[in-house]
């Protein structure tokens, strides 16, 4: 029995030792995880073996969940702590996103600067072209763009060399070629804004006639007027003129009649009349001649000028050339849609906006139209009465005529550090202007 008891005791002791070793290993794991070992637990290990066998399952049971929790991976729902690699990937992605945004901002700013630069370049190009066009239409520059086209038949007349010498002295461009109307002079203008060297023909046409051609044309016109029928004037100078005007109604033809000698005279009023010798040849009196001139000018847009010599013809051609050179610049400066409502102080006008801004300036300018009324006086009146309607209401509130005339006389005008009053004269004139119903009333 003792042997059996010893064996059982030995077996129990061996099991207890194994349990003790297992418990000591578990305690070491827990102490390594928690960072410290409890002294009480060590004393208990050295104590009773039976007590250790009873407490071992509970300690092992409690240590296993904590160990499993420490070794378990982070939960997929995000409540766990992310790994360092994931943090590094998130940081790299954030850096890449910020770099991409900065790159897009730089590209956008670069595109904006390029667009602004292109707009500025276009605006400068537009201003440069406008300046060049303005420079080209100045009379001195536009005169170089004009070319006089002379029909060769005109140069066969005596005295035409005066015209050629004068044009050569002015260094004007000259072109001798056949024209639609024989013995005529036309003008062409080069267009510098067109790169292909285009040109345009002016509507002015000068036709030089002698007295014989003019007599034939006058007879044809008289027959047309008497018969009240539209004829072409076949067999006379009028026929090619009518054909030219029918093809181009904008043409303005001027007839220069020369070489008439003593067959015509000029009265004091400047009207050219045929004398008794010419009247006997044509069989027309002064009224008939005037009727011919009126018909040519009003119905055919043909002007008639009598000249003494080729020197006067040359002067007339030079005057027309200079007038054509000044024409584009005058058309540009006189192009105003509403002269009373334009921009710029040079126009002596004030621009009124849709919201009414500028009306008080218009009211002040109206008062300045009076004689001896300075801008300071007008400003004083407009400050007291900002609109004509308010001034009319003030006049209606007064009973006597004298009070109305002197309503503005006491207003103080400050100008140049001095003070003075509007005065009864200006006050009376403003009153008469605002209340008078007679458009012919003289205010001053």
Short mmCIF file of C-alpha atoms in Angstrom, two decimals:
data_model
loop_
_atom_site.label_atom_id
_atom_site.label_comp_id
_atom_site.label_asym_id
_atom_site.label_seq_id
_atom_site.Cartn_x
_atom_site.Cartn_y
_atom_site.Cartn_z
CA UNK A 1 0.00 0.00 0.00
CA UNK A 2 2.84 2.22 0.76
CA UNK A 3 4.32 1.55 -2.61
CA UNK A 4 1.08 2.29 -4.32
CA UNK A 5 0.65 5.42 -2.29
CA UNK A 6 4.12 6.51 -3.15
CA UNK A 7 3.52 5.88 -6.77
CA UNK A 8 0.39 7.91 -6.70
CA UNK A 9 2.16 10.58 -4.80
CA UNK A 10 5.00 10.58 -7.30
CA UNK A 11 2.60 10.71 -10.15
CA UNK A 12 0.80 13.53 -8.53
CA UNK A 13 4.04 15.33 -7.85
CA UNK A 14 5.18 14.91 -11.43
CA UNK A 15 1.89 16.28 -12.66
CA UNK A 16 2.10 19.11 -10.23
CA UNK A 17 5.59 19.93 -11.40
CA UNK A 18 4.45 19.91 -14.98
CA UNK A 19 1.54 22.14 -14.02
CA UNK A 20 3.91 24.36 -12.15
CA UNK A 21 6.16 24.70 -15.18
CA UNK A 22 3.17 25.44 -17.42
CA UNK A 23 1.87 28.02 -14.99
CA UNK A 24 5.29 29.61 -14.67
CA UNK A 25 5.56 29.85 -18.50
CA UNK A 26 2.14 31.40 -18.72
CA UNK A 27 2.98 33.86 -15.96
CA UNK A 28 6.17 34.80 -17.75
CA UNK A 29 4.23 35.44 -20.93
CA UNK A 30 1.73 37.59 -19.05
CA UNK A 31 4.51 39.47 -17.29
CA UNK A 32 6.33 40.06 -20.57
CA UNK A 33 3.09 41.36 -22.14
CA UNK A 34 2.14 43.52 -19.19
CA UNK A 35 5.71 44.67 -18.59
CA UNK A 36 5.89 43.53 -14.87
CA UNK A 37 5.41 40.39 -12.70
CA UNK A 38 3.43 40.52 -9.46
CA UNK A 39 5.45 39.46 -6.34
CA UNK A 40 2.37 37.87 -4.81
CA UNK A 41 2.07 35.57 -7.80
CA UNK A 42 5.66 34.40 -7.30
CA UNK A 43 5.06 33.66 -3.66
CA UNK A 44 1.97 31.73 -4.52
CA UNK A 45 4.05 29.66 -6.97
CA UNK A 46 6.44 28.73 -4.18
CA UNK A 47 3.57 27.87 -1.87
CA UNK A 48 1.14 25.08 -1.79
CA UNK A 49 0.97 22.89 -4.90
CA UNK A 50 -2.63 22.05 -4.29
CA UNK A 51 -3.56 25.69 -4.28
CA UNK A 52 -1.69 26.23 -7.52
CA UNK A 53 -3.57 23.40 -9.17
CA UNK A 54 -6.84 24.99 -8.23
CA UNK A 55 -5.94 28.51 -9.46
CA UNK A 56 -4.17 27.49 -12.67
CA UNK A 57 -7.19 27.02 -14.90
CA UNK A 58 -8.65 30.38 -13.98
CA UNK A 59 -5.39 32.27 -14.65
CA UNK A 60 -4.85 30.47 -17.91
CA UNK A 61 -8.42 31.15 -18.91
CA UNK A 62 -8.07 34.87 -18.26
CA UNK A 63 -4.71 35.16 -20.01
CA UNK A 64 -5.81 33.50 -23.26
CA UNK A 65 -8.41 36.15 -24.30
CA UNK A 66 -6.00 38.97 -23.58
CA UNK A 67 -3.28 37.27 -25.61
CA UNK A 68 -5.69 36.61 -28.46
CA UNK A 69 -6.79 40.23 -28.37
CA UNK A 70 -3.17 41.40 -28.56
CA UNK A 71 -2.37 39.13 -31.51
CA UNK A 72 -5.63 39.66 -33.39
CA UNK A 73 -5.45 41.90 -36.58
CA UNK A 74 -7.24 45.30 -36.70
CA UNK A 75 -10.94 45.14 -37.30
CA UNK A 76 -12.18 45.88 -40.84
CA UNK A 77 -14.70 48.46 -39.65
CA UNK A 78 -11.94 51.04 -39.09
CA UNK A 79 -12.12 51.13 -35.32
CA UNK A 80 -8.81 49.47 -35.03
CA UNK A 81 -5.43 51.22 -35.33
CA UNK A 82 -4.26 51.40 -39.03
CA UNK A 83 -0.93 49.88 -39.90
CA UNK A 84 2.16 52.08 -40.59
CA UNK A 85 2.22 50.96 -44.24
CA UNK A 86 -1.36 52.11 -44.72
CA UNK A 87 -0.49 55.44 -43.09
CA UNK A 88 2.44 55.86 -45.43
CA UNK A 89 0.26 55.04 -48.46
CA UNK A 90 -2.37 57.59 -47.36
CA UNK A 91 0.28 60.26 -46.88
CA UNK A 92 1.79 59.55 -50.30
CA UNK A 93 -1.63 59.75 -51.94
CA UNK A 94 -2.37 63.03 -50.16
CA UNK A 95 0.99 64.45 -51.29
CA UNK A 96 0.28 63.37 -54.85
CA UNK A 97 -3.17 64.99 -54.75
CA UNK A 98 -1.75 68.26 -53.46
CA UNK A 99 0.99 68.18 -56.10
CA UNK A 100 -1.61 67.54 -58.80
CA UNK A 101 -3.73 70.47 -57.58
CA UNK A 102 -0.70 72.74 -57.50
CA UNK A 103 0.22 71.64 -61.03
CA UNK A 104 -3.33 72.30 -62.25
CA UNK A 105 -3.27 75.75 -60.60
CA UNK A 106 0.02 76.57 -62.29
CA UNK A 107 -1.30 75.43 -65.66
CA UNK A 108 -4.51 77.42 -65.18
CA UNK A 109 -2.57 80.54 -64.21
CA UNK A 110 -0.24 80.03 -67.15
CA UNK A 111 -3.22 79.71 -69.51
CA UNK A 112 -4.81 82.85 -68.02
CA UNK A 113 -1.58 84.80 -68.46
CA UNK A 114 -1.25 83.57 -72.04
CA UNK A 115 -4.86 84.53 -72.78
CA UNK A 116 -4.40 87.97 -71.22
CA UNK A 117 -1.20 88.44 -73.18
CA UNK A 118 -2.94 87.47 -76.41
CA UNK A 119 -5.85 89.84 -75.70
CA UNK A 120 -3.40 92.63 -74.96
CA UNK A 121 -1.52 91.90 -78.17
CA UNK A 122 -4.74 91.96 -80.18
CA UNK A 123 -5.79 95.22 -78.55
CA UNK A 124 -2.41 96.76 -79.34
CA UNK A 125 -2.66 95.50 -82.91
CA UNK A 126 -6.13 96.96 -83.22
CA UNK A 127 -5.00 100.33 -81.88
CA UNK A 128 -1.98 100.25 -84.17
CA UNK A 129 -4.18 99.55 -87.20
CA UNK A 130 -6.60 102.30 -86.16
CA UNK A 131 -3.71 104.73 -85.82
CA UNK A 132 -2.36 103.72 -89.21
CA UNK A 133 -5.79 104.12 -90.81
CA UNK A 134 -6.20 107.52 -89.20
CA UNK A 135 -2.77 108.52 -90.39
CA UNK A 136 -3.49 107.32 -93.91
CA UNK A 137 -6.68 109.37 -94.27
CA UNK A 138 -5.07 112.64 -93.30
CA UNK A 139 -5.17 115.08 -96.23
CA UNK A 140 -1.40 115.19 -96.76
CA UNK A 141 -1.19 111.38 -96.82
CA UNK A 142 -4.44 110.81 -98.66
CA UNK A 143 -3.28 113.14 -101.42
CA UNK A 144 -0.49 110.68 -102.19
CA UNK A 145 -3.06 107.91 -102.66
CA UNK A 146 -5.01 109.80 -105.35
CA UNK A 147 -4.35 109.24 -109.03
CA UNK A 148 -5.65 111.54 -111.76
CA UNK A 149 -6.82 109.65 -114.83
CA UNK A 150 -6.88 111.87 -117.94
CA UNK A 151 -8.37 110.92 -121.28
CA UNK A 152 -5.84 111.22 -124.17
CA UNK A 153 -8.33 113.21 -126.27
CA UNK A 154 -8.21 116.00 -123.70
CA UNK A 155 -4.49 116.51 -124.20
CA UNK A 156 -5.01 117.23 -127.89
CA UNK A 157 -6.56 120.60 -127.08
CA UNK A 158 -4.46 123.76 -127.00
CA UNK A 159 -3.49 124.78 -123.49
CA UNK A 160 -3.60 121.28 -121.99
CA UNK A 161 0.14 121.49 -121.34
CA UNK A 162 -0.62 123.95 -118.52
CA UNK A 163 -2.52 121.21 -116.73
CA UNK A 164 0.28 118.68 -117.16
CA UNK A 165 2.99 121.07 -116.00
CA UNK A 166 1.00 122.02 -112.89
CA UNK A 167 0.35 118.39 -111.94
CA UNK A 168 4.02 117.57 -112.43
CA UNK A 169 5.03 120.52 -110.23
CA UNK A 170 2.79 119.23 -107.41
CA UNK A 171 4.28 115.74 -107.87
CA UNK A 172 0.84 114.19 -108.08
CA UNK A 173 0.30 110.80 -109.60
CA UNK A 174 -0.97 110.93 -113.16
CA UNK A 175 -2.33 108.25 -115.45
CA UNK A 176 -3.21 108.87 -119.11
CA UNK A 177 -5.72 106.30 -120.33
CA UNK A 178 -9.00 106.17 -122.21
CA UNK A 179 -12.02 107.11 -120.11
CA UNK A 180 -15.68 106.27 -120.36
CA UNK A 181 -16.43 109.89 -121.24
CA UNK A 182 -14.19 111.43 -123.90
CA UNK A 183 -12.10 114.43 -122.78
CA UNK A 184 -12.82 113.75 -119.11
CA UNK A 185 -10.78 113.54 -115.90
CA UNK A 186 -11.49 111.03 -113.12
CA UNK A 187 -9.82 110.15 -109.80
CA UNK A 188 -8.97 106.81 -108.19
CA UNK A 189 -7.98 106.28 -104.56
CA UNK A 190 -5.69 103.52 -103.32
CA UNK A 191 -6.81 101.60 -100.24
CA UNK A 192 -3.76 101.12 -97.98
CA UNK A 193 -5.69 98.92 -95.54
CA UNK A 194 -6.00 96.26 -98.23
CA UNK A 195 -2.87 94.27 -98.78
CA UNK A 196 -3.67 93.43 -102.41
CA UNK A 197 -3.27 97.06 -103.49
CA UNK A 198 -6.95 97.62 -104.25
CA UNK A 199 -8.33 100.97 -105.33
CA UNK A 200 -11.70 102.67 -105.58
CA UNK A 201 -12.91 105.15 -108.16
CA UNK A 202 -14.23 108.48 -106.95
CA UNK A 203 -17.63 109.64 -108.12
CA UNK A 204 -16.36 113.01 -109.31
CA UNK A 205 -15.99 113.38 -113.10
CA UNK A 206 -14.80 116.56 -114.85
CA UNK A 207 -15.60 116.93 -118.55
CA UNK A 208 -13.98 119.74 -120.55
CA UNK A 209 -16.06 121.06 -123.48
CA UNK A 210 -15.68 123.83 -125.98
CA UNK A 211 -18.50 126.18 -126.89
CA UNK A 212 -19.53 124.21 -129.98
CA UNK A 213 -20.10 121.02 -128.01
CA UNK A 214 -21.98 122.96 -125.38
CA UNK A 215 -24.31 124.51 -128.01
CA UNK A 216 -25.15 121.07 -129.40
CA UNK A 217 -25.86 119.75 -125.92
CA UNK A 218 -28.04 122.77 -125.04
CA UNK A 219 -30.13 122.26 -128.15
CA UNK A 220 -30.62 118.56 -127.30
CA UNK A 221 -31.63 119.37 -123.74
CA UNK A 222 -34.07 122.04 -124.93
CA UNK A 223 -35.75 119.55 -127.23
CA UNK A 224 -36.01 117.02 -124.41
CA UNK A 225 -37.59 119.60 -122.09
CA UNK A 226 -40.07 120.86 -124.70
CA UNK A 227 -41.16 117.38 -125.81
CA UNK A 228 -41.39 116.16 -122.17
CA UNK A 229 -39.94 112.86 -123.27
CA UNK A 230 -36.86 111.11 -122.05
CA UNK A 231 -34.34 111.04 -124.86
CA UNK A 232 -30.70 110.08 -124.96
CA UNK A 233 -29.57 113.13 -126.94
CA UNK A 234 -28.21 111.08 -129.81
CA UNK A 235 -25.63 112.84 -131.88
CA UNK A 236 -24.55 115.24 -129.07
CA UNK A 237 -22.28 115.26 -126.04
CA UNK A 238 -25.24 114.52 -123.80
CA UNK A 239 -25.62 110.95 -125.09
CA UNK A 240 -22.47 109.46 -123.42
CA UNK A 241 -23.19 111.47 -120.26
CA UNK A 242 -26.68 109.98 -119.98
CA UNK A 243 -25.33 106.48 -120.58
CA UNK A 244 -22.67 106.97 -117.89
CA UNK A 245 -25.24 108.21 -115.38
CA UNK A 246 -27.59 105.35 -116.18
CA UNK A 247 -24.87 102.80 -115.41
CA UNK A 248 -23.75 104.56 -112.24
CA UNK A 249 -26.24 106.98 -110.70
CA UNK A 250 -23.76 108.08 -108.01
CA UNK A 251 -21.48 109.80 -110.49
CA UNK A 252 -21.28 113.59 -110.22
CA UNK A 253 -20.40 115.17 -113.59
CA UNK A 254 -19.10 118.72 -113.90
CA UNK A 255 -18.95 120.35 -117.35
CA UNK A 256 -16.19 122.91 -117.86
CA UNK A 257 -16.98 125.09 -120.89
CA UNK A 258 -13.93 126.91 -122.30
CA UNK A 259 -12.65 128.60 -125.46
CA UNK A 260 -15.83 130.60 -125.90
CA UNK A 261 -14.09 133.96 -126.31
CA UNK A 262 -16.54 136.89 -126.55
CA UNK A 263 -19.55 134.64 -126.98
CA UNK A 264 -20.48 134.71 -123.25
CA UNK A 265 -20.34 137.02 -120.31
CA UNK A 266 -20.60 136.70 -116.53
CA UNK A 267 -23.03 138.91 -114.64
CA UNK A 268 -22.48 140.34 -111.17
CA UNK A 269 -24.36 137.49 -109.49
CA UNK A 270 -22.03 134.88 -110.96
CA UNK A 271 -24.62 133.34 -113.29
CA UNK A 272 -23.20 132.59 -116.72
CA UNK A 273 -25.50 133.75 -119.51
CA UNK A 274 -25.14 133.56 -123.27
CA UNK A 275 -25.03 136.97 -124.97
CA UNK A 276 -26.98 138.12 -127.99
CA UNK A 277 -24.62 136.48 -130.51
CA UNK A 278 -24.91 133.10 -128.87
CA UNK A 279 -28.64 133.55 -128.41
CA UNK A 280 -29.05 134.17 -132.11
CA UNK A 281 -27.12 130.98 -132.90
CA UNK A 282 -29.13 128.85 -130.50
CA UNK A 283 -32.45 130.59 -130.92
CA UNK A 284 -32.92 130.67 -127.10
CA UNK A 285 -33.29 133.55 -124.69
CA UNK A 286 -32.04 133.82 -121.10
CA UNK A 287 -35.00 131.95 -119.62
CA UNK A 288 -34.46 129.04 -121.99
CA UNK A 289 -30.79 128.92 -121.04
CA UNK A 290 -31.63 128.92 -117.35
CA UNK A 291 -34.11 126.13 -117.95
CA UNK A 292 -31.38 124.05 -119.60
CA UNK A 293 -29.04 124.64 -116.64
CA UNK A 294 -31.73 123.72 -114.10
CA UNK A 295 -32.59 120.54 -115.99
CA UNK A 296 -28.97 119.43 -116.14
CA UNK A 297 -28.34 120.08 -112.46
CA UNK A 298 -31.57 118.77 -110.93
CA UNK A 299 -32.54 115.98 -113.30
CA UNK A 300 -29.13 114.69 -114.40
CA UNK A 301 -26.90 115.80 -111.50
CA UNK A 302 -24.67 117.65 -113.97
CA UNK A 303 -23.09 120.97 -113.01
CA UNK A 304 -22.03 123.56 -115.58
CA UNK A 305 -19.14 125.99 -115.13
CA UNK A 306 -17.92 128.54 -117.67
CA UNK A 307 -14.18 129.24 -117.58
CA UNK A 308 -12.04 131.67 -119.50
CA UNK A 309 -8.86 129.67 -120.12
CA UNK A 310 -6.99 126.49 -119.44
CA UNK A 311 -5.38 128.07 -116.41
CA UNK A 312 -8.82 128.25 -114.77
CA UNK A 313 -9.45 124.65 -115.83
CA UNK A 314 -6.20 123.66 -114.14
CA UNK A 315 -7.13 125.55 -110.97
CA UNK A 316 -10.52 123.83 -110.90
CA UNK A 317 -8.94 120.38 -111.29
CA UNK A 318 -6.44 121.11 -108.49
CA UNK A 319 -9.24 122.33 -106.21
CA UNK A 320 -11.25 119.16 -106.80
CA UNK A 321 -8.17 117.02 -106.09
CA UNK A 322 -7.47 118.76 -102.80
CA UNK A 323 -11.13 118.51 -101.79
CA UNK A 324 -11.11 114.76 -102.45
CA UNK A 325 -8.00 114.38 -100.30
CA UNK A 326 -9.72 116.10 -97.38
CA UNK A 327 -12.97 114.23 -97.73
CA UNK A 328 -12.21 111.02 -95.70
CA UNK A 329 -10.88 112.98 -92.73
CA UNK A 330 -13.88 115.32 -92.70
CA UNK A 331 -16.29 112.40 -92.85
CA UNK A 332 -14.54 110.84 -89.86
CA UNK A 333 -14.58 114.00 -87.75
CA UNK A 334 -18.17 114.87 -88.62
CA UNK A 335 -19.57 111.40 -87.88
CA UNK A 336 -21.72 112.08 -84.80
CA UNK A 337 -25.04 110.38 -84.19
CA UNK A 338 -26.23 112.56 -81.31
CA UNK A 339 -24.04 115.66 -80.99
CA UNK A 340 -25.78 116.74 -77.79
CA UNK A 341 -25.14 113.40 -76.09
CA UNK A 342 -21.58 112.41 -76.96
CA UNK A 343 -18.57 111.64 -74.84
CA UNK A 344 -15.85 114.21 -74.33
CA UNK A 345 -15.80 117.81 -73.18
CA UNK A 346 -14.82 119.01 -76.67
CA UNK A 347 -18.37 118.36 -77.89
CA UNK A 348 -19.81 120.75 -75.24
CA UNK A 349 -22.31 118.07 -74.34
CA UNK A 350 -23.07 115.77 -71.44
CA UNK A 351 -23.88 112.09 -71.75
CA UNK A 352 -27.08 111.05 -69.98
CA UNK A 353 -27.26 107.45 -68.82
CA UNK A 354 -30.40 105.35 -68.65
CA UNK A 355 -30.58 105.72 -64.89
CA UNK A 356 -30.71 109.53 -65.25
CA UNK A 357 -27.11 110.18 -64.32
CA UNK A 358 -25.96 113.36 -66.05
CA UNK A 359 -29.28 115.24 -66.07
CA UNK A 360 -28.07 117.76 -63.52
CA UNK A 361 -25.04 118.48 -65.74
CA UNK A 362 -27.39 119.06 -68.67
CA UNK A 363 -29.43 121.45 -66.50
CA UNK A 364 -26.23 123.31 -65.57
CA UNK A 365 -25.17 123.54 -69.23
CA UNK A 366 -28.57 124.97 -70.14
CA UNK A 367 -28.11 127.76 -67.61
CA UNK A 368 -24.60 128.43 -68.91
CA UNK A 369 -26.06 129.17 -72.35
CA UNK A 370 -27.17 132.56 -71.08
CA UNK A 371 -24.87 135.47 -71.77
CA UNK A 372 -22.52 136.44 -68.92
CA UNK A 373 -23.38 133.34 -66.88
CA UNK A 374 -20.30 131.55 -65.58
CA UNK A 375 -20.10 127.88 -64.55
CA UNK A 376 -19.98 128.97 -60.90
CA UNK A 377 -23.31 130.80 -61.22
CA UNK A 378 -24.89 127.84 -63.02
CA UNK A 379 -23.60 125.46 -60.33
CA UNK A 380 -25.09 127.65 -57.61
CA UNK A 381 -28.50 127.63 -59.30
CA UNK A 382 -28.48 123.87 -59.84
CA UNK A 383 -27.50 123.24 -56.22
CA UNK A 384 -30.46 125.28 -55.02
CA UNK A 385 -32.85 123.81 -57.61
CA UNK A 386 -31.51 120.49 -58.98
CA UNK A 387 -34.13 120.29 -61.76
CA UNK A 388 -36.24 122.71 -63.84
CA UNK A 389 -39.38 121.20 -62.35
CA UNK A 390 -38.33 122.20 -58.83
CA UNK A 391 -37.61 125.72 -60.04
CA UNK A 392 -41.06 125.93 -61.66
CA UNK A 393 -42.68 124.77 -58.42
CA UNK A 394 -40.80 127.48 -56.54
CA UNK A 395 -42.07 130.09 -59.01
CA UNK A 396 -45.65 128.84 -58.58
CA UNK A 397 -45.44 129.14 -54.81
CA UNK A 398 -44.71 132.87 -55.08
CA UNK A 399 -47.58 135.31 -55.50
CA UNK A 400 -46.15 138.40 -57.19
CA UNK A 401 -44.28 138.73 -60.47
CA UNK A 402 -41.46 140.69 -58.86
CA UNK A 403 -40.82 137.99 -56.33
CA UNK A 404 -40.58 135.39 -59.09
CA UNK A 405 -38.10 137.49 -61.08
CA UNK A 406 -35.90 138.01 -58.01
CA UNK A 407 -36.07 134.45 -56.70
CA UNK A 408 -32.47 133.64 -57.70
CA UNK A 409 -31.00 137.09 -57.07
CA UNK A 410 -29.98 136.37 -53.47
CA UNK A 411 -28.09 133.12 -54.08
CA UNK A 412 -24.42 133.31 -53.05
CA UNK A 413 -21.83 132.39 -55.66
CA UNK A 414 -18.40 131.27 -54.43
CA UNK A 415 -15.67 131.68 -57.01
CA UNK A 416 -11.94 132.10 -56.46
CA UNK A 417 -12.28 132.57 -52.72
CA UNK A 418 -14.77 135.41 -53.19
CA UNK A 419 -18.50 135.53 -52.66
CA UNK A 420 -21.05 137.42 -54.68
CA UNK A 421 -24.71 137.14 -55.51
CA UNK A 422 -26.40 135.98 -58.69
CA UNK A 423 -28.06 139.36 -59.13
CA UNK A 424 -31.49 140.46 -60.37
CA UNK A 425 -30.52 140.53 -64.07
CA UNK A 426 -29.55 136.88 -64.35
CA UNK A 427 -32.45 135.88 -62.12
CA UNK A 428 -34.91 137.74 -64.37
CA UNK A 429 -33.48 136.15 -67.52
CA UNK A 430 -33.72 132.64 -66.08
CA UNK A 431 -37.31 133.33 -65.05
CA UNK A 432 -38.28 134.53 -68.53
CA UNK A 433 -36.59 131.55 -70.17
CA UNK A 434 -38.29 128.98 -67.95
CA UNK A 435 -41.80 130.47 -67.96
CA UNK A 436 -42.06 132.22 -71.35
CA UNK A 437 -44.30 130.71 -74.02
CA UNK A 438 -43.05 132.86 -76.87
CA UNK A 439 -40.22 131.09 -78.78
CA UNK A 440 -39.14 134.39 -80.36
CA UNK A 441 -38.67 136.15 -77.01
CA UNK A 442 -35.31 137.92 -76.65
CA UNK A 443 -33.94 137.22 -73.19
CA UNK A 444 -30.98 139.57 -73.16
#
